[in-house]
PDB file of C-alpha atoms in Angstrom:
ATOM      1  CA  GLU A   1     -41.013   8.838  20.595  1.00 63.00           C
ATOM      2  CA  ASP A   2     -41.312   6.319  18.161  1.00 85.00           C
ATOM      3  CA  ALA A   3     -43.486   4.281  19.006  1.00 90.00           C
ATOM      4  CA  LEU A   4     -42.538   1.483  16.698  1.00 92.00           C
ATOM      5  CA  ARG A   5     -39.378   0.572  19.022  1.00 94.00           C
ATOM      6  CA  ILE A   6     -41.933  -1.029  21.845  1.00 95.00           C
ATOM      7  CA  LEU A   7     -42.563  -3.507  18.753  1.00 96.00           C
ATOM      8  CA  ARG A   8     -39.089  -3.635  17.656  1.00 96.00           C
ATOM      9  CA  ALA A   9     -38.134  -4.389  21.128  1.00 96.00           C
ATOM     10  CA  LEU A  10     -40.188  -7.679  21.387  1.00 97.00           C
ATOM     11  CA  ARG A  11     -39.408  -9.028  17.906  1.00 97.00           C
ATOM     12  CA  PHE A  12     -35.743  -8.618  18.686  1.00 97.00           C
ATOM     13  CA  SER A  13     -36.580 -10.268  21.974  1.00 97.00           C
ATOM     14  CA  ALA A  14     -38.380 -13.160  20.131  1.00 97.00           C
ATOM     15  CA  ARG A  15     -36.178 -13.615  17.812  1.00 96.00           C
ATOM     16  CA  LEU A  16     -33.027 -13.418  19.598  1.00 96.00           C
ATOM     17  CA  GLY A  17     -33.809 -14.846  22.751  1.00 94.00           C
ATOM     18  CA  PHE A  18     -33.003 -12.561  25.082  1.00 94.00           C
ATOM     19  CA  LEU A  19     -35.175 -11.133  28.294  1.00 93.00           C
ATOM     20  CA  LEU A  20     -35.398  -7.426  28.695  1.00 95.00           C
ATOM     21  CA  GLU A  21     -34.260  -5.156  30.730  1.00 95.00           C
ATOM     22  CA  ALA A  22     -37.103  -4.742  34.128  1.00 96.00           C
ATOM     23  CA  ASP A  23     -37.158  -1.195  33.245  1.00 95.00           C
ATOM     24  CA  THR A  24     -37.595  -1.340  29.740  1.00 94.00           C
ATOM     25  CA  ALA A  25     -39.901  -4.028  29.977  1.00 96.00           C
ATOM     26  CA  ARG A  26     -41.910  -1.875  32.321  1.00 96.00           C
ATOM     27  CA  ALA A  27     -41.862   0.507  30.190  1.00 94.00           C
ATOM     28  CA  LEU A  28     -43.325  -1.042  27.385  1.00 95.00           C
ATOM     29  CA  HIS A  29     -46.615  -2.120  29.091  1.00 96.00           C
ATOM     30  CA  ALA A  30     -46.337   1.819  30.453  1.00 95.00           C
ATOM     31  CA  LEU A  31     -46.289   3.016  26.632  1.00 95.00           C
ATOM     32  CA  ARG A  32     -48.465   0.517  24.727  1.00 95.00           C
ATOM     33  CA  GLY A  33     -50.815   3.241  24.136  1.00 94.00           C
ATOM     34  CA  ASN A  34     -48.896   4.764  21.961  1.00 95.00           C
ATOM     35  CA  LEU A  35     -48.762   1.683  19.102  1.00 94.00           C
ATOM     36  CA  ALA A  36     -52.431   3.179  17.602  1.00 91.00           C
ATOM     37  CA  ARG A  37     -50.270   5.722  16.305  1.00 92.00           C
ATOM     38  CA  ILE A  38     -48.592   2.995  14.248  1.00 93.00           C
ATOM     39  CA  SER A  39     -49.542   2.395  10.965  1.00 94.00           C
ATOM     40  CA  ARG A  40     -51.056  -1.077  10.796  1.00 94.00           C
ATOM     41  CA  GLU A  41     -48.185  -2.263   7.897  1.00 95.00           C
ATOM     42  CA  ARG A  42     -45.705  -1.293  10.342  1.00 95.00           C
ATOM     43  CA  ILE A  43     -47.746  -3.318  13.279  1.00 96.00           C
ATOM     44  CA  ALA A  44     -47.908  -6.217  10.654  1.00 96.00           C
ATOM     45  CA  ALA A  45     -44.471  -6.607   9.814  1.00 96.00           C
ATOM     46  CA  GLU A  46     -42.980  -6.457  13.390  1.00 96.00           C
ATOM     47  CA  CYS A  47     -45.643  -9.119  14.787  1.00 96.00           C
ATOM     48  CA  GLY A  48     -44.697 -10.831  11.628  1.00 96.00           C
ATOM     49  CA  GLY A  49     -41.201 -11.192  12.589  1.00 96.00           C
ATOM     50  CA  LEU A  50     -42.304 -11.426  16.183  1.00 97.00           C
ATOM     51  CA  LEU A  51     -44.015 -15.174  15.226  1.00 97.00           C
ATOM     52  CA  LEU A  52     -41.401 -15.886  12.988  1.00 97.00           C
ATOM     53  CA  GLY A  53     -38.745 -16.045  16.339  1.00 96.00           C
ATOM     54  CA  ASP A  54     -37.800 -19.132  18.081  1.00 94.00           C
ATOM     55  CA  TRP A  55     -39.152 -17.583  21.593  1.00 96.00           C
ATOM     56  CA  ALA A  56     -42.320 -15.724  20.655  1.00 96.00           C
ATOM     57  CA  ALA A  57     -44.331 -17.641  22.908  1.00 95.00           C
ATOM     58  CA  PRO A  58     -42.812 -16.287  25.839  1.00 95.00           C
ATOM     59  CA  VAL A  59     -42.520 -12.880  24.612  1.00 96.00           C
ATOM     60  CA  LEU A  60     -46.428 -13.206  23.819  1.00 96.00           C
ATOM     61  CA  ARG A  61     -47.084 -14.553  27.195  1.00 94.00           C
ATOM     62  CA  ALA A  62     -45.169 -11.832  28.830  1.00 95.00           C
ATOM     63  CA  TYR A  63     -46.293  -8.854  26.605  1.00 96.00           C
ATOM     64  CA  GLY A  64     -50.119  -9.929  25.945  1.00 94.00           C
ATOM     65  CA  ASP A  65     -51.086  -6.140  27.196  1.00 95.00           C
ATOM     66  CA  VAL A  66     -48.599  -5.120  24.518  1.00 96.00           C
ATOM     67  CA  LEU A  67     -49.826  -6.956  22.041  1.00 95.00           C
ATOM     68  CA  PHE A  68     -53.362  -6.487  22.610  1.00 94.00           C
ATOM     69  CA  SER A  69     -52.738  -2.852  22.104  1.00 94.00           C
ATOM     70  CA  ALA A  70     -51.427  -3.383  18.790  1.00 94.00           C
ATOM     71  CA  LEU A  71     -53.667  -6.105  17.886  1.00 93.00           C
ATOM     72  CA  PRO A  72     -57.072  -4.801  19.504  1.00 91.00           C
ATOM     73  CA  SER A  73     -59.548  -6.367  17.558  1.00 88.00           C
ATOM     74  CA  LEU A  74     -58.318 -10.099  18.889  1.00 89.00           C
ATOM     75  CA  ALA A  75     -58.371  -8.619  21.933  1.00 87.00           C
ATOM     76  CA  GLU A  76     -62.316  -8.009  21.882  1.00 85.00           C
ATOM     77  CA  THR A  77     -62.584 -12.163  21.204  1.00 87.00           C
ATOM     78  CA  GLY A  78     -61.425 -13.335  24.591  1.00 84.00           C
ATOM     79  CA  PHE A  79     -58.434 -14.393  23.180  1.00 87.00           C
ATOM     80  CA  SER A  80     -55.618 -15.648  25.843  1.00 87.00           C
ATOM     81  CA  PHE A  81     -51.888 -15.406  25.396  1.00 89.00           C
ATOM     82  CA  ALA A  82     -51.533 -17.978  27.892  1.00 87.00           C
ATOM     83  CA  ASP A  83     -53.015 -20.654  26.016  1.00 88.00           C
ATOM     84  CA  PRO A  84     -50.558 -23.322  25.278  1.00 87.00           C
ATOM     85  CA  LEU A  85     -50.884 -23.924  21.674  1.00 87.00           C
ATOM     86  CA  LEU A  86     -48.714 -20.612  21.392  1.00 91.00           C
ATOM     87  CA  ASN A  87     -45.972 -23.591  22.215  1.00 91.00           C
ATOM     88  CA  ALA A  88     -46.573 -24.797  18.762  1.00 92.00           C
ATOM     89  CA  LEU A  89     -44.730 -21.780  17.548  1.00 94.00           C
ATOM     90  CA  PRO A  90     -41.200 -22.237  17.010  1.00 93.00           C
ATOM     91  CA  LEU A  91     -42.015 -26.214  16.405  1.00 93.00           C
ATOM     92  CA  LEU A  92     -42.781 -24.949  13.105  1.00 94.00           C
ATOM     93  CA  PRO A  93     -41.130 -23.769  10.221  1.00 95.00           C
ATOM     94  CA  ARG A  94     -40.501 -20.444   9.430  1.00 95.00           C
ATOM     95  CA  GLU A  95     -43.247 -19.943   7.285  1.00 96.00           C
ATOM     96  CA  PRO A  96     -45.754 -16.827   7.976  1.00 97.00           C
ATOM     97  CA  ALA A  97     -48.845 -18.308   7.246  1.00 96.00           C
ATOM     98  CA  LEU A  98     -47.822 -21.599   9.577  1.00 96.00           C
ATOM     99  CA  ARG A  99     -46.887 -18.783  12.574  1.00 96.00           C
ATOM    100  CA  TRP A 100     -50.127 -16.607  12.022  1.00 96.00           C
ATOM    101  CA  ALA A 101     -51.992 -19.684  11.941  1.00 95.00           C
ATOM    102  CA  ALA A 102     -50.549 -20.831  15.090  1.00 93.00           C
ATOM    103  CA  LEU A 103     -50.975 -17.676  16.208  1.00 93.00           C
ATOM    104  CA  LEU A 104     -54.918 -17.527  15.294  1.00 92.00           C
ATOM    105  CA  PHE A 105     -55.703 -21.297  16.754  1.00 88.00           C
ATOM    106  CA  PRO A 106     -55.964 -19.941  19.938  1.00 87.00           C
ATOM    107  CA  LEU A 107     -58.986 -18.558  19.334  1.00 85.00           C
ATOM    108  CA  PRO A 108     -62.040 -19.486  21.065  1.00 79.00           C
ATOM    109  CA  SER A 109     -63.900 -22.524  19.475  1.00 75.00           C
ATOM    110  CA  ALA A 110     -67.166 -21.446  20.742  1.00 67.00           C
ATOM    111  CA  LEU A 111     -66.928 -18.089  18.967  1.00 69.00           C
ATOM    112  CA  PRO A 112     -68.776 -18.480  15.818  1.00 73.00           C
ATOM    113  CA  LYS A 113     -67.410 -16.743  13.192  1.00 86.00           C
ATOM    114  CA  ARG A 114     -63.049 -17.358  13.920  1.00 87.00           C
ATOM    115  CA  GLU A 115     -62.371 -17.540  10.036  1.00 90.00           C
ATOM    116  CA  GLU A 116     -63.766 -13.932   9.527  1.00 91.00           C
ATOM    117  CA  ILE A 117     -62.107 -12.617  12.860  1.00 91.00           C
ATOM    118  CA  ALA A 118     -58.966 -13.520  11.226  1.00 93.00           C
ATOM    119  CA  ARG A 119     -59.603 -12.084   8.343  1.00 94.00           C
ATOM    120  CA  VAL A 120     -61.059  -8.708   9.363  1.00 93.00           C
ATOM    121  CA  LEU A 121     -57.606  -9.003  11.810  1.00 93.00           C
ATOM    122  CA  LEU A 122     -55.331  -9.737   9.158  1.00 96.00           C
ATOM    123  CA  ARG A 123     -57.200  -7.637   6.124  1.00 96.00           C
ATOM    124  CA  GLY A 124     -56.797  -4.542   8.587  1.00 94.00           C
ATOM    125  CA  LEU A 125     -53.106  -5.487   9.039  1.00 95.00           C
ATOM    126  CA  LYS A 126     -53.124  -5.201   5.429  1.00 96.00           C
ATOM    127  CA  LEU A 127     -51.548  -8.387   4.905  1.00 96.00           C
ATOM    128  CA  SER A 128     -51.614  -9.589   1.329  1.00 96.00           C
ATOM    129  CA  ASN A 129     -54.659 -11.335  -0.028  1.00 97.00           C
ATOM    130  CA  GLN A 130     -52.725 -14.954  -0.044  1.00 97.00           C
ATOM    131  CA  LEU A 131     -51.487 -14.834   3.107  1.00 97.00           C
ATOM    132  CA  THR A 132     -54.767 -13.835   4.221  1.00 97.00           C
ATOM    133  CA  ASP A 133     -56.404 -16.814   2.521  1.00 96.00           C
ATOM    134  CA  THR A 134     -54.039 -18.587   3.458  1.00 96.00           C
ATOM    135  CA  VAL A 135     -54.314 -17.979   7.317  1.00 96.00           C
ATOM    136  CA  CYS A 136     -57.895 -18.185   7.148  1.00 95.00           C
ATOM    137  CA  SER A 137     -58.514 -21.527   5.457  1.00 94.00           C
ATOM    138  CA  LEU A 138     -55.924 -23.184   8.052  1.00 94.00           C
ATOM    139  CA  VAL A 139     -58.383 -21.332  10.929  1.00 92.00           C
ATOM    140  CA  ARG A 140     -61.759 -22.578   9.412  1.00 90.00           C
ATOM    141  CA  GLU A 141     -60.596 -26.150   8.604  1.00 90.00           C
ATOM    142  CA  GLN A 142     -58.710 -26.365  12.152  1.00 87.00           C
ATOM    143  CA  PHE A 143     -61.504 -28.775  13.662  1.00 85.00           C
ATOM    144  CA  PHE A 144     -62.187 -31.079  10.465  1.00 86.00           C
ATOM    145  CA  PRO A 145     -60.776 -34.661  11.044  1.00 85.00           C
ATOM    146  CA  LEU A 146     -57.964 -35.640   9.485  1.00 80.00           C
ATOM    147  CA  ARG A 147     -57.997 -39.154   9.145  1.00 80.00           C
ATOM    148  CA  GLN A 148     -57.672 -41.439   6.386  1.00 80.00           C
ATOM    149  CA  ASP A 149     -61.561 -42.209   5.876  1.00 85.00           C
ATOM    150  CA  THR A 150     -61.831 -38.421   5.172  1.00 85.00           C
ATOM    151  CA  LEU A 151     -58.400 -37.572   3.181  1.00 83.00           C
ATOM    152  CA  LEU A 152     -60.323 -37.331   0.171  1.00 88.00           C
ATOM    153  CA  GLU A 153     -62.816 -35.056   1.403  1.00 90.00           C
ATOM    154  CA  ALA A 154     -59.374 -32.749   3.137  1.00 87.00           C
ATOM    155  CA  LEU A 155     -57.982 -32.686  -0.178  1.00 88.00           C
ATOM    156  CA  MET A 156     -61.242 -31.169  -1.840  1.00 91.00           C
ATOM    157  CA  ARG A 157     -61.558 -28.448   1.027  1.00 90.00           C
ATOM    158  CA  MET A 158     -57.880 -27.673   1.511  1.00 90.00           C
ATOM    159  CA  GLY A 159     -56.332 -28.679  -1.344  1.00 90.00           C
ATOM    160  CA  PRO A 160     -53.136 -30.728  -1.423  1.00 89.00           C
ATOM    161  CA  GLU A 161     -51.071 -27.642   0.013  1.00 92.00           C
ATOM    162  CA  GLY A 162     -53.422 -26.943   2.577  1.00 91.00           C
ATOM    163  CA  VAL A 163     -53.863 -30.418   4.173  1.00 90.00           C
ATOM    164  CA  GLU A 164     -49.836 -30.894   3.937  1.00 88.00           C
ATOM    165  CA  ARG A 165     -49.835 -27.096   6.421  1.00 92.00           C
ATOM    166  CA  MET A 166     -52.857 -28.360   8.373  1.00 90.00           C
ATOM    167  CA  LEU A 167     -50.696 -31.649   8.937  1.00 87.00           C
ATOM    168  CA  VAL A 168     -48.157 -29.805  10.221  1.00 89.00           C
ATOM    169  CA  LEU A 169     -49.947 -27.694  11.998  1.00 90.00           C
ATOM    170  CA  ARG A 170     -51.698 -30.140  13.971  1.00 87.00           C
ATOM    171  CA  SER A 171     -48.630 -31.986  14.978  1.00 86.00           C
ATOM    172  CA  ALA A 172     -46.643 -28.772  16.214  1.00 90.00           C
ATOM    173  CA  CYS A 173     -50.233 -28.172  18.010  1.00 88.00           C
ATOM    174  CA  ALA A 174     -50.022 -31.668  19.280  1.00 85.00           C
ATOM    175  CA  GLN A 175     -46.233 -32.127  20.341  1.00 86.00           C
ATOM    176  CA  ALA A 176     -46.714 -28.645  22.203  1.00 88.00           C
ATOM    177  CA  CYS A 177     -50.165 -29.479  24.094  1.00 83.00           C
ATOM    178  CA  HIS A 178     -49.229 -32.957  24.545  1.00 78.00           C
ATOM    179  CA  PRO A 179     -45.487 -33.691  25.152  1.00 74.00           C
ATOM    180  CA  GLY A 180     -46.182 -36.928  26.608  1.00 72.00           C
ATOM    181  CA  ARG A 181     -47.778 -38.372  23.001  1.00 69.00           C
ATOM    182  CA  ALA A 182     -45.829 -36.938  20.366  1.00 67.00           C
ATOM    183  CA  ARG A 183     -44.528 -39.913  19.048  1.00 71.00           C
ATOM    184  CA  GLU A 184     -47.613 -41.473  18.803  1.00 69.00           C
ATOM    185  CA  ILE A 185     -49.652 -38.219  17.234  1.00 68.00           C
ATOM    186  CA  GLN A 186     -46.290 -37.886  15.174  1.00 70.00           C
ATOM    187  CA  ALA A 187     -47.214 -41.751  13.876  1.00 73.00           C
ATOM    188  CA  GLN A 188     -50.898 -41.058  12.686  1.00 68.00           C
ATOM    189  CA  PHE A 189     -50.002 -37.964  10.812  1.00 69.00           C
ATOM    190  CA  THR A 190     -46.783 -39.625   8.937  1.00 73.00           C
ATOM    191  CA  VAL A 191     -49.734 -42.285   8.181  1.00 71.00           C
ATOM    192  CA  LEU A 192     -51.627 -39.459   6.588  1.00 68.00           C
ATOM    193  CA  GLU A 193     -48.810 -37.739   4.970  1.00 68.00           C
ATOM    194  CA  GLN A 194     -47.993 -41.325   3.088  1.00 68.00           C
TER     195      GLN A 194
END
């Protein structure tokens, strides 16, 4: 009767770390089409809360079909909730811009307009212009080579806060995808931070 409860259940699961009971989980999958009746602002609030949870990655993987119903423009991109980059979510501070950017980092790199896709999605959810611009900047600069010799250009492109956010994001993504190299990668980022 209240489709918002579908996303609320996922938010609670991601924030509190519990598994949904099997019948409830089946119902969420079966009734996901009802999410089309929910306002974009409510979907944004629940998805934003879900992303801030320490257990967001397993919830996104288990309920990707439900999230695609809530975020249909994401489904059209070839996005995969199985991407290991999503393991970076719990390694990040609970800052909405970092969490939304981490969600969108797995957009296929072959997509010619990744930033535009991110902007359409976030504006469609009616997120603030500031949050949308910050996330889109991070998505746009995701593949910019951050090294000592490119740091000045990075500062000009992203500003000091943008570079700092990018370092935090890349560090978390590296730890999530290459746990065996975490110390080596962290040392590289520490040099850049200094």
